Short mmCIF file of C-alpha atoms in Angstrom, two decimals:
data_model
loop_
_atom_site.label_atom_id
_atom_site.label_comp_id
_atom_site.label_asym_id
_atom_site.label_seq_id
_atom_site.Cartn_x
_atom_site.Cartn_y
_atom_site.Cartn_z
CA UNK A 1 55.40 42.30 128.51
CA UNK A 2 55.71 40.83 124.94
CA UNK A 3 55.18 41.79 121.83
CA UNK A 4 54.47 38.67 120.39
CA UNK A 5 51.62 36.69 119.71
CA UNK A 6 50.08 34.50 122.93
CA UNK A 7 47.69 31.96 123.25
CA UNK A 8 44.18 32.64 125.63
CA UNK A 9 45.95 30.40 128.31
CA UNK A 10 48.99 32.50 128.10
CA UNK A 11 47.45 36.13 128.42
CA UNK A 12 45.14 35.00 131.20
CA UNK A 13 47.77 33.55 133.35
CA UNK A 14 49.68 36.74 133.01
CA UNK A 15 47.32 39.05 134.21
CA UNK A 16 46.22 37.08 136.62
CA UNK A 17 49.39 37.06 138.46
CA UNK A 18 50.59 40.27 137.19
CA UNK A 19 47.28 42.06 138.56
CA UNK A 20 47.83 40.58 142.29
CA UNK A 21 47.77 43.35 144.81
CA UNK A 22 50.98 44.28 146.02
CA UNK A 23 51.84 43.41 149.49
CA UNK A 24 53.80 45.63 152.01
CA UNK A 25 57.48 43.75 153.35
CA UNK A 26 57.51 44.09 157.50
CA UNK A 27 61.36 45.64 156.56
CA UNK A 28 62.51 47.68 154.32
CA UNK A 29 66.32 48.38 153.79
CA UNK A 30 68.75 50.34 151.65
CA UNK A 31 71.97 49.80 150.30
CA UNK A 32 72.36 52.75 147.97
CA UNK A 33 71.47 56.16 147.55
CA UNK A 34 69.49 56.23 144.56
CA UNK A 35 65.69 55.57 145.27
CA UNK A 36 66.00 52.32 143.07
CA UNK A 37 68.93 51.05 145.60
CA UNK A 38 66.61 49.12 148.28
CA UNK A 39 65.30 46.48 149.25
CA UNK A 40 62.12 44.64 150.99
CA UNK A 41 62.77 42.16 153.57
CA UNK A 42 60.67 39.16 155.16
CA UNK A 43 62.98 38.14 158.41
CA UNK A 44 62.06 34.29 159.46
CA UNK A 45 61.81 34.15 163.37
CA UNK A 46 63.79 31.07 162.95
CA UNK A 47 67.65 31.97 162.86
CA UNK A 48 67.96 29.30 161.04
CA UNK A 49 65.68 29.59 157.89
CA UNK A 50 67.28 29.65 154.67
CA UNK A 51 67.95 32.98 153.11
CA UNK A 52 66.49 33.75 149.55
CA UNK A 53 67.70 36.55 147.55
CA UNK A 54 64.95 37.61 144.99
CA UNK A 55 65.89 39.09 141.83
CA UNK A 56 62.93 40.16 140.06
CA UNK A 57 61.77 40.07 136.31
CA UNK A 58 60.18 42.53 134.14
CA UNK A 59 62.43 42.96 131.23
CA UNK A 60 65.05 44.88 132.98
CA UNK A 61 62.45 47.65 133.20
CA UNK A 62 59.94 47.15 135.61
CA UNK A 63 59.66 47.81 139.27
CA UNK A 64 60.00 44.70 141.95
CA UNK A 65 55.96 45.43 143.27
CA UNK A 66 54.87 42.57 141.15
CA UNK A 67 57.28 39.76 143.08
CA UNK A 68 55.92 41.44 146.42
CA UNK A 69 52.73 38.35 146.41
CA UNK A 70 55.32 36.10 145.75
CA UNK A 71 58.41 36.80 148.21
CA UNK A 72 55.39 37.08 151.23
CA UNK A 73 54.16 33.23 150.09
CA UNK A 74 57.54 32.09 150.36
CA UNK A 75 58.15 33.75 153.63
CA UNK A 76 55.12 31.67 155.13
CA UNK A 77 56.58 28.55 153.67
CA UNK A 78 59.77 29.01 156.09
CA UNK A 79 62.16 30.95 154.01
CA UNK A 80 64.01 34.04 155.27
CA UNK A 81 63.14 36.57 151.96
CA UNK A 82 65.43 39.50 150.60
CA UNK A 83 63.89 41.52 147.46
CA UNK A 84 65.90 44.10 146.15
CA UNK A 85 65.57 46.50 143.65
CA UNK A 86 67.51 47.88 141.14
CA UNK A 87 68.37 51.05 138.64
CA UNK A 88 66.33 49.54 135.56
CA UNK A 89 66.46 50.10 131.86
CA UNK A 90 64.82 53.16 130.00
CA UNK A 91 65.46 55.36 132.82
CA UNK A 92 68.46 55.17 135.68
CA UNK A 93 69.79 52.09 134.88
CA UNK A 94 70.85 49.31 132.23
CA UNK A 95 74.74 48.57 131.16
CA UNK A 96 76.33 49.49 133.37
CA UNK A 97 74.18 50.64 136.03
CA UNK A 98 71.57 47.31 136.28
CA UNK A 99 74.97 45.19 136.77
CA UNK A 100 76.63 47.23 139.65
CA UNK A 101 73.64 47.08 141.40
CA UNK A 102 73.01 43.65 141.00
CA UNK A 103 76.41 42.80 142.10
CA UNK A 104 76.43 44.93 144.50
CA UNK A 105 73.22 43.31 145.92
CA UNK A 106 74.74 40.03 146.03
CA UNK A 107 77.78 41.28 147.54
CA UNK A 108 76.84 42.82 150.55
CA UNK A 109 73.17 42.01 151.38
CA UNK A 110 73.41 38.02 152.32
CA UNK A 111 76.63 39.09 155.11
CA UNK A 112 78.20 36.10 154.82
CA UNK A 113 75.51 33.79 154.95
CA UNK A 114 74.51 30.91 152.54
CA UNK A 115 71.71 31.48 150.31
CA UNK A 116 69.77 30.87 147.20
CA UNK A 117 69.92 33.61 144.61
CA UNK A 118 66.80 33.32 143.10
CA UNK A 119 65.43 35.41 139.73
CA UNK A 120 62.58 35.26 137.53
CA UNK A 121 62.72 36.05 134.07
CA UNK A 122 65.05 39.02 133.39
CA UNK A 123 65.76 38.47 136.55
CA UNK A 124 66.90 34.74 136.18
CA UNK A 125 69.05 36.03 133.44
CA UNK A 126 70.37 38.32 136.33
CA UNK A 127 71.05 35.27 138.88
CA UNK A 128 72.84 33.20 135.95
CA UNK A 129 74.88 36.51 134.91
CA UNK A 130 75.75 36.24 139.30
CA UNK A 131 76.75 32.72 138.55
CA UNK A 132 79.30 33.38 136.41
CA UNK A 133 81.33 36.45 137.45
CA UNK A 134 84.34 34.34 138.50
CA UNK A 135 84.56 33.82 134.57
CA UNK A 136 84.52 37.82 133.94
CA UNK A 137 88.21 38.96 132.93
CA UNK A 138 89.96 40.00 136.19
CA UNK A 139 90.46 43.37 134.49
CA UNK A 140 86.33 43.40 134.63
CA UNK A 141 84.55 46.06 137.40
CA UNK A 142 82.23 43.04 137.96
CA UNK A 143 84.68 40.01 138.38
CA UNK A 144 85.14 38.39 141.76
CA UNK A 145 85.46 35.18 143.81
CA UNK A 146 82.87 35.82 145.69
CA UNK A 147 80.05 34.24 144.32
CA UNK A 148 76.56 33.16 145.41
CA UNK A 149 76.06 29.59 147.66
CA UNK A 150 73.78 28.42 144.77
CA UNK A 151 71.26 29.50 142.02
CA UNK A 152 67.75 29.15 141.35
CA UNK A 153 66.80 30.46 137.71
CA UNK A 154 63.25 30.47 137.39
CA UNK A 155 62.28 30.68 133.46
CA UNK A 156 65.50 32.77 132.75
CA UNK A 157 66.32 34.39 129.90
CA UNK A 158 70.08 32.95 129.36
CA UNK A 159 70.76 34.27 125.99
CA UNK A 160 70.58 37.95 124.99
CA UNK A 161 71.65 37.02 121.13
CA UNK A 162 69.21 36.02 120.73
CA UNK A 163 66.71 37.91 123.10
CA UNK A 164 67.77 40.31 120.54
CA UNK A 165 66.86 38.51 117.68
CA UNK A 166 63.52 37.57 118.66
CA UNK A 167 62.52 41.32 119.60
CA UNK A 168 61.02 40.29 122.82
CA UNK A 169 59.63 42.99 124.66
CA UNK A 170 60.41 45.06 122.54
CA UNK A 171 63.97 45.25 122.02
CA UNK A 172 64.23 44.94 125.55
CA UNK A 173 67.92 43.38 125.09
CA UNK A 174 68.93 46.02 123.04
CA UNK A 175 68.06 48.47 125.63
CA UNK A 176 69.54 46.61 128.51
CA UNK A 177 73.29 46.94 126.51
CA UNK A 178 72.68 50.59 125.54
CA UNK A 179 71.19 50.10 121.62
CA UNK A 180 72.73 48.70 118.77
CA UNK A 181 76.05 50.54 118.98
CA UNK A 182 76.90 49.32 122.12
CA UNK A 183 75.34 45.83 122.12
CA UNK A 184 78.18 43.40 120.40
CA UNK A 185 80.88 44.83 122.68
CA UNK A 186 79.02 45.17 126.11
CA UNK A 187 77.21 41.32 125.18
CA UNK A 188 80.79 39.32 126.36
CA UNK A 189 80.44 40.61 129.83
CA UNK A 190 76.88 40.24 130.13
CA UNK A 191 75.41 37.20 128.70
CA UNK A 192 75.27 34.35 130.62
CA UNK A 193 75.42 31.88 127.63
CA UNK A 194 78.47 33.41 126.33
CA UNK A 195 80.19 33.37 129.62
CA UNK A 196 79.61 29.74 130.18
CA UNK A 197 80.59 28.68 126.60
CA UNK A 198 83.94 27.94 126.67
CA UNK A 199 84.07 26.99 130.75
CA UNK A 200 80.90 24.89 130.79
CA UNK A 201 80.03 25.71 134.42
CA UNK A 202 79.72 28.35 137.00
CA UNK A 203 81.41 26.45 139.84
CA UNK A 204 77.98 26.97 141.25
CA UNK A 205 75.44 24.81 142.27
CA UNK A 206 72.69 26.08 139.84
CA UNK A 207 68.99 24.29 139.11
CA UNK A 208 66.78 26.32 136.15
CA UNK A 209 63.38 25.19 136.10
CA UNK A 210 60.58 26.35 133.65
CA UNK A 211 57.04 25.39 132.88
CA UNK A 212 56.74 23.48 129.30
CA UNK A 213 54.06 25.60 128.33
CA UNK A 214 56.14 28.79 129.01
CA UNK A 215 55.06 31.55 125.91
CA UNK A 216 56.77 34.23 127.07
CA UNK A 217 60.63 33.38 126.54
CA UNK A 218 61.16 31.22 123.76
CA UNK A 219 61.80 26.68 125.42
CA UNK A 220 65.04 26.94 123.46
CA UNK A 221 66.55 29.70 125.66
CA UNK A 222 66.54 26.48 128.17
CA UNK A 223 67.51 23.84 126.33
CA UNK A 224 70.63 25.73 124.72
CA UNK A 225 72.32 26.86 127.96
CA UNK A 226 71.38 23.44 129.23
CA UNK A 227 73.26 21.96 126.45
CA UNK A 228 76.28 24.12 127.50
CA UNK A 229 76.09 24.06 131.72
CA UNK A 230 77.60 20.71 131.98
CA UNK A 231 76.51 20.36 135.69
CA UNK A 232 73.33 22.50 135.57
CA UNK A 233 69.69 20.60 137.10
CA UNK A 234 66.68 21.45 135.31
CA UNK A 235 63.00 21.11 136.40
CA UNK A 236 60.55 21.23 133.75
CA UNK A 237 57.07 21.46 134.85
CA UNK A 238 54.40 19.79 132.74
CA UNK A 239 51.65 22.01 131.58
CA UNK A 240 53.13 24.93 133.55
CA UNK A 241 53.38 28.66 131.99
CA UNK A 242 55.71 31.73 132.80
CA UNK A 243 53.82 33.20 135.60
CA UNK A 244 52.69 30.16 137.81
CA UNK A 245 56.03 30.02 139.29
CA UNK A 246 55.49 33.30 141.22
CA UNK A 247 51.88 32.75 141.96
CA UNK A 248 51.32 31.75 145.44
CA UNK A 249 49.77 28.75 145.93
CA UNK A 250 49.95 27.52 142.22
CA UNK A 251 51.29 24.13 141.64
CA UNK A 252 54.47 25.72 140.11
CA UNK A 253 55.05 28.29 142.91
CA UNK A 254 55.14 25.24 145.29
CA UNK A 255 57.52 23.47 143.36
CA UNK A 256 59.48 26.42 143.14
CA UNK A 257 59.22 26.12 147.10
CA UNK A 258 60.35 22.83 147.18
CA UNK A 259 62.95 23.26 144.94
CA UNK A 260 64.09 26.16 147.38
CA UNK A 261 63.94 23.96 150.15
CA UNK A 262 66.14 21.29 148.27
CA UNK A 263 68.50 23.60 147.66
CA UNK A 264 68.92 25.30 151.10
CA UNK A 265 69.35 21.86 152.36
CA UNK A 266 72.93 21.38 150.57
CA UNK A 267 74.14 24.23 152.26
CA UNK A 268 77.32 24.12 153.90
CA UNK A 269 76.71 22.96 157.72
CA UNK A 270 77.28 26.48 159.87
CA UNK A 271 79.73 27.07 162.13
CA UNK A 272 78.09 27.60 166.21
CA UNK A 273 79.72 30.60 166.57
CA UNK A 274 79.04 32.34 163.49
CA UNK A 275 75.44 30.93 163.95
CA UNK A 276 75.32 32.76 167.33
CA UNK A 277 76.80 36.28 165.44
CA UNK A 278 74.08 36.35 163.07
CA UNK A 279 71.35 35.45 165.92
CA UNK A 280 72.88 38.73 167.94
CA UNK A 281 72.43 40.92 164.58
CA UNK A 282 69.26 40.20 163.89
#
């Protein structure tokens, strides 16, 4: 997914993980009427698992198949699992397509219940981007008050800028915004860095963890929203790449289940009767 140079530890974690066979969700759901606009669903028989939204990687181009492995481990480690797709670069989606979805995702498939919005990659820069809507002009179509319980960005890309500058994937930042054109007046609304610059937090409970030995988006993507989230956590695994944190059963995918599990346990304490709603809908 890059077109820069990677070491032999590097390409072979990649496709091992990226050549896991997909697995088939027991639900699947829409919330849209373009083919992109659906989701995969792993219901917990406990009513009260913790809910995990999924926001997949891939450059803002790829399909969610690859994540399918990874939402099913984390749906036998005790988490109730959403995985939604999207309208993607290079073909339906991008600006502003990509971010209507997204929001719309986050708006309406949790009803009303706490959760984790969890992304990967791209799709971390996604979750962060969720994060910080409430700092989006009111005039914006995407600003609201709504936002998610918490945030789990799992090596995100937080800064198109320079996404941009590196090339990775191919321009694949430059695509997301429309080309070069479009780019420095679409970026404001749709970089996470550059919405948290001047507020210095989301108002959300956020945690980004990477792998040290991530070679696919560049450490200091981390370490410079880090340096502007005044409240952010960050987990940095020791010897860990990009893909190990979706790879079931790797050391890094079970921290990224623990993490989860952290997380969901700072939820806010639910109330008996709406506890007893959601148990009648499901």
């Amino acid at each position: 997914m890059t077109s820069r140079e990677i070491s032999a530890f590097a390409a072979e974690e990649e496709r091992r993980v990226l050549s896991l066979k997909p697995v088939l969700a027991p639900v699947h759901g829409r919330y849209g009427d373009h083919p992109h606009q659906s989701y995969d669903a792993w219901p917990s028989d406990d009513p009260g698992a913790p809910l995990v939204v999924l926001l997949h990687g891939g450059y803002w181009r790829y399909d969610r198949m690859h994540l399918t492995p990874f939402a099913a481990y984390l749906s036998r480690q005790g988490f109730d699992v959403l995985l939604p797709g999207f309208r993607r670069s290079g073909g339906a989606g991008g600006h502003p397509e990509t971010f209507d979805d997204v929001a719309r995702i986050v708006d309406t498939l949790p009803q009303g219940r706490p959760y984790v919005l969890a992304g990967h990659c791209s799709g971390g820069h996604l979750a962060l981007w969720c994060a910080a809507r409430g700092l989006l002009p009111p005039g914006s179509r995407w600003h609201t008050r709504t936002l998610p319980t918490s945030v789990l960005a799992l090596a995100p890309i937080t800064d198109l800028t320079a996404t941009r500058r590196d090339g990775l994937s191919d321009d694949a930042a430059l695509q997301l915004l429309g080309g070069e054109e479009h780019f420095d007046r679409r970026l404001p609304e749709a970089d996470p860095l550059t919405l948290l610059r001047d507020a210095g937090t989301t108002g959300v409970p956020t945690v980004l963890l990477h792998g040290a030995a991530d070679e696919e988006v560049p450490l200091t993507q981390f370490s410079d929203y880090a340096a502007v989230h005044r409240d952010l956590r960050t987990v940095v695994l020791p010897g860990t790449g990009h893909y190990t944190l979706i790879e079931p059963g790797a050391p890094g995918a079970r921290a990224v289940a623990d993490t989860l599990r952290e997380m969901a346990a700072a939820f806010p304490a639910k109330d008996p009767g709406r506890a007893d709603e959601e148990a009648a809908h499901r």
